[in-house]
CSV table of C-alpha atoms in Angstrom, one decimal:
chain,number,residue,atom,x,y,z
I,1,MET,CA,50.0,-14.7,15.2
I,2,GLN,CA,48.8,-11.7,13.2
I,3,PRO,CA,47.7,-12.1,9.6
I,4,ASN,CA,49.5,-10.2,6.9
I,5,PRO,CA,48.4,-6.6,6.9
I,6,PRO,CA,46.0,-5.7,4.1
I,7,VAL,CA,47.6,-4.0,1.1
I,8,PRO,CA,45.6,-1.1,-0.3
I,9,HIS,CA,44.2,-1.5,-3.9
I,10,THR,CA,44.5,1.2,-6.5
I,11,ALA,CA,41.4,2.5,-8.0
I,12,THR,CA,40.7,4.7,-11.0
I,13,VAL,CA,37.4,6.1,-12.1
I,14,ASP,CA,36.3,6.9,-15.7
I,15,ALA,CA,33.2,6.8,-17.8
I,16,LYS,CA,33.2,3.0,-17.8
I,17,GLY,CA,33.1,2.7,-14.0
I,18,VAL,CA,35.6,2.2,-11.1
I,19,HIS,CA,38.6,0.1,-12.0
I,20,VAL,CA,40.2,-1.6,-9.0
I,21,THR,CA,43.7,-3.3,-9.2
I,22,THR,CA,44.9,-5.5,-6.3
I,23,ALA,CA,48.4,-5.8,-5.2
I,24,ALA,CA,48.6,-9.2,-6.9
I,25,GLY,CA,47.8,-7.5,-10.2
I,26,LYS,CA,44.2,-8.7,-10.6
I,27,SER,CA,41.8,-6.0,-11.8
I,28,ARG,CA,38.0,-5.7,-11.8
I,29,THR,CA,35.8,-3.0,-13.1
I,30,TYR,CA,32.6,-2.0,-11.3
I,31,SER,CA,30.0,-0.3,-13.4
I,32,GLY,CA,27.9,2.6,-11.9
I,33,GLY,CA,25.2,0.1,-10.9
I,34,GLU,CA,27.4,-2.1,-8.8
I,35,VAL,CA,29.0,0.5,-6.5
I,36,MET,CA,26.2,2.1,-4.6
I,37,THR,CA,26.1,4.7,-1.9
I,38,LEU,CA,23.6,4.6,0.9
I,39,THR,CA,21.7,7.4,-0.7
I,40,GLN,CA,21.4,5.3,-3.9
I,41,VAL,CA,20.2,2.3,-2.0
I,42,ILE,CA,17.6,4.3,-0.2
I,43,ASP,CA,16.5,6.0,-3.4
I,44,LEU,CA,16.3,2.6,-5.2
I,45,ALA,CA,14.2,1.1,-2.4
I,46,GLU,CA,11.8,4.1,-2.4
I,47,GLY,CA,11.6,4.1,-6.2
I,48,SER,CA,10.7,0.4,-6.1
I,49,ALA,CA,8.1,1.0,-3.4
I,50,THR,CA,6.5,3.7,-5.6
I,51,LEU,CA,6.4,1.4,-8.6
I,52,CYS,CA,4.8,-1.3,-6.4
I,53,GLN,CA,2.2,1.2,-5.2
I,54,SER,CA,1.2,2.2,-8.8
I,55,SER,CA,1.2,-1.5,-9.8
I,56,ALA,CA,-1.2,-2.3,-6.9
I,57,GLU,CA,-3.5,0.5,-8.0
I,58,THR,CA,-3.5,-1.0,-11.5
I,59,CYS,CA,-4.4,-4.4,-10.1
I,60,LEU,CA,-7.4,-2.9,-8.2
I,61,GLU,CA,-8.5,-1.2,-11.4
I,62,LEU,CA,-8.4,-4.6,-13.2
I,63,VAL,CA,-10.4,-6.2,-10.4
I,64,ASP,CA,-13.1,-3.4,-10.7
I,65,GLU,CA,-13.1,-3.8,-14.5
I,66,SER,CA,-13.5,-7.5,-14.3
I,67,ALA,CA,-16.4,-7.2,-11.9
I,68,GLU,CA,-18.0,-4.6,-14.2
I,69,LEU,CA,-17.7,-6.9,-17.3
I,70,ALA,CA,-19.1,-9.8,-15.3
I,71,SER,CA,-22.1,-7.7,-14.4
I,72,ASP,CA,-22.5,-6.8,-18.1
I,73,CYS,CA,-22.5,-10.5,-18.9
I,74,ASP,CA,-25.3,-11.0,-16.4
I,75,GLY,CA,-27.4,-8.4,-18.3
I,76,LEU,CA,-26.4,-10.0,-21.6
I,77,VAL,CA,-27.5,-13.5,-20.4
I,78,ALA,CA,-30.8,-12.1,-19.3
I,79,GLU,CA,-31.3,-10.4,-22.6
I,80,ILE,CA,-30.4,-13.6,-24.6
I,81,THR,CA,-32.7,-15.6,-22.4
I,82,GLU,CA,-35.6,-13.2,-22.9
I,83,LYS,CA,-35.2,-13.3,-26.7
I,84,GLY,CA,-34.7,-17.1,-26.7
I,85,VAL,CA,-31.7,-17.0,-29.0
I,86,GLY,CA,-30.0,-20.2,-27.8
I,87,ALA,CA,-28.4,-22.1,-25.0
I,88,ASN,CA,-25.0,-22.2,-26.8
I,89,LEU,CA,-24.6,-18.4,-26.6
I,90,ILE,CA,-25.7,-18.4,-22.9
I,91,GLY,CA,-23.1,-21.1,-22.2
I,92,LYS,CA,-20.4,-19.0,-23.8
I,93,CYS,CA,-21.5,-16.0,-21.7
I,94,VAL,CA,-21.4,-18.1,-18.5
I,95,VAL,CA,-17.8,-19.3,-19.4
I,96,LEU,CA,-16.8,-15.7,-20.0
I,97,GLN,CA,-18.2,-14.7,-16.6
I,98,GLU,CA,-16.2,-17.5,-15.0
I,99,GLN,CA,-13.0,-16.4,-16.7
I,100,LEU,CA,-13.6,-12.8,-15.6
I,101,ALA,CA,-14.1,-14.0,-12.0
I,102,LEU,CA,-10.8,-15.9,-12.3
I,103,GLN,CA,-9.1,-12.8,-13.7
I,104,ALA,CA,-10.4,-10.7,-10.8
I,105,ALA,CA,-9.2,-13.2,-8.2
I,106,ALA,CA,-5.8,-13.4,-9.8
I,107,ALA,CA,-5.5,-9.6,-9.9
I,108,LYS,CA,-6.5,-9.4,-6.3
I,109,LYS,CA,-3.9,-12.0,-5.4
I,110,VAL,CA,-1.2,-10.0,-7.3
I,111,HIS,CA,-2.4,-6.8,-5.6
I,112,ASP,CA,-1.9,-8.3,-2.2
I,113,GLN,CA,1.5,-9.6,-3.1
I,114,VAL,CA,2.6,-6.3,-4.6
I,115,LEU,CA,1.5,-4.5,-1.4
I,116,LEU,CA,3.8,-6.9,0.6
I,117,GLY,CA,6.6,-6.0,-1.8
I,118,GLU,CA,5.9,-2.3,-1.3
I,119,GLU,CA,6.1,-2.7,2.4
I,120,ALA,CA,9.3,-4.7,2.1
I,121,CYS,CA,10.9,-1.9,0.0
I,122,ARG,CA,9.8,0.8,2.4
I,123,THR,CA,11.1,-1.2,5.3
I,124,ALA,CA,14.5,-1.8,3.6
I,125,SER,CA,14.7,2.0,2.9
I,126,VAL,CA,14.0,2.9,6.5
I,127,ASN,CA,16.3,0.2,7.9
I,128,ALA,CA,19.1,1.3,5.7
I,129,GLU,CA,18.8,4.8,7.0
I,130,VAL,CA,18.4,3.8,10.6
I,131,ARG,CA,21.2,1.3,10.6
I,132,HIS,CA,23.7,3.0,8.4
I,133,GLY,CA,22.6,6.7,8.1
I,134,GLN,CA,24.6,8.1,11.0
I,135,ILE,CA,27.9,6.6,9.9
I,136,PHE,CA,27.2,7.5,6.3
I,137,ARG,CA,26.6,11.1,7.2
I,138,ALA,CA,29.7,11.2,9.5
I,139,VAL,CA,31.9,10.0,6.7
I,140,ALA,CA,30.3,12.3,4.1
I,141,ASP,CA,30.6,15.3,6.4
I,142,SER,CA,34.2,14.5,7.4
I,143,PRO,CA,36.9,16.8,6.1
I,144,LEU,CA,39.2,13.8,5.7
I,145,THR,CA,39.8,12.7,2.1
I,146,LYS,CA,41.4,9.3,2.8
I,147,PRO,CA,41.3,6.6,5.4
I,148,ALA,CA,43.6,6.6,8.4
I,149,GLU,CA,46.8,4.5,8.3
I,150,ARG,CA,46.5,0.9,9.6
I,151,ASP,CA,48.4,1.8,12.8
I,152,PHE,CA,45.6,4.2,13.8
I,153,TYR,CA,43.0,1.4,13.8
I,154,ASN,CA,45.4,-1.1,15.6
I,155,ALA,CA,46.3,1.4,18.4
I,156,ARG,CA,45.1,0.2,21.7
């Protein structure tokens, strides 16, 4: 037994998005962000990968800056010890060094995770092109402006 054949929906496009009305009279509006072409998906994935790359570079800069500040604390501790100012100030410098080490470790961890995110975005972009690019280009390059009638697809 064959299911009921699908009934085409009507769709209109305006500045608010794509308005789709089903045969049952239900309607839904898709904003520009919801209906995406393959090119938009690939561009979004590549843009996200680029953002991840710049974020990873920022994380590495933070790691370097934290290491530099911790080194400065070493010099400060040596200077304080030489002048005999007090153990309380030395203790605060040591705590600051520990916090800087924790900051550097956290930035390194975020860096590693962001690199994995970048790789995932680039992989998604390449996979979208490989898996769907040929049919997307075939449809985009086709001179046809509407889909074939149902009988065409059901022909044996």
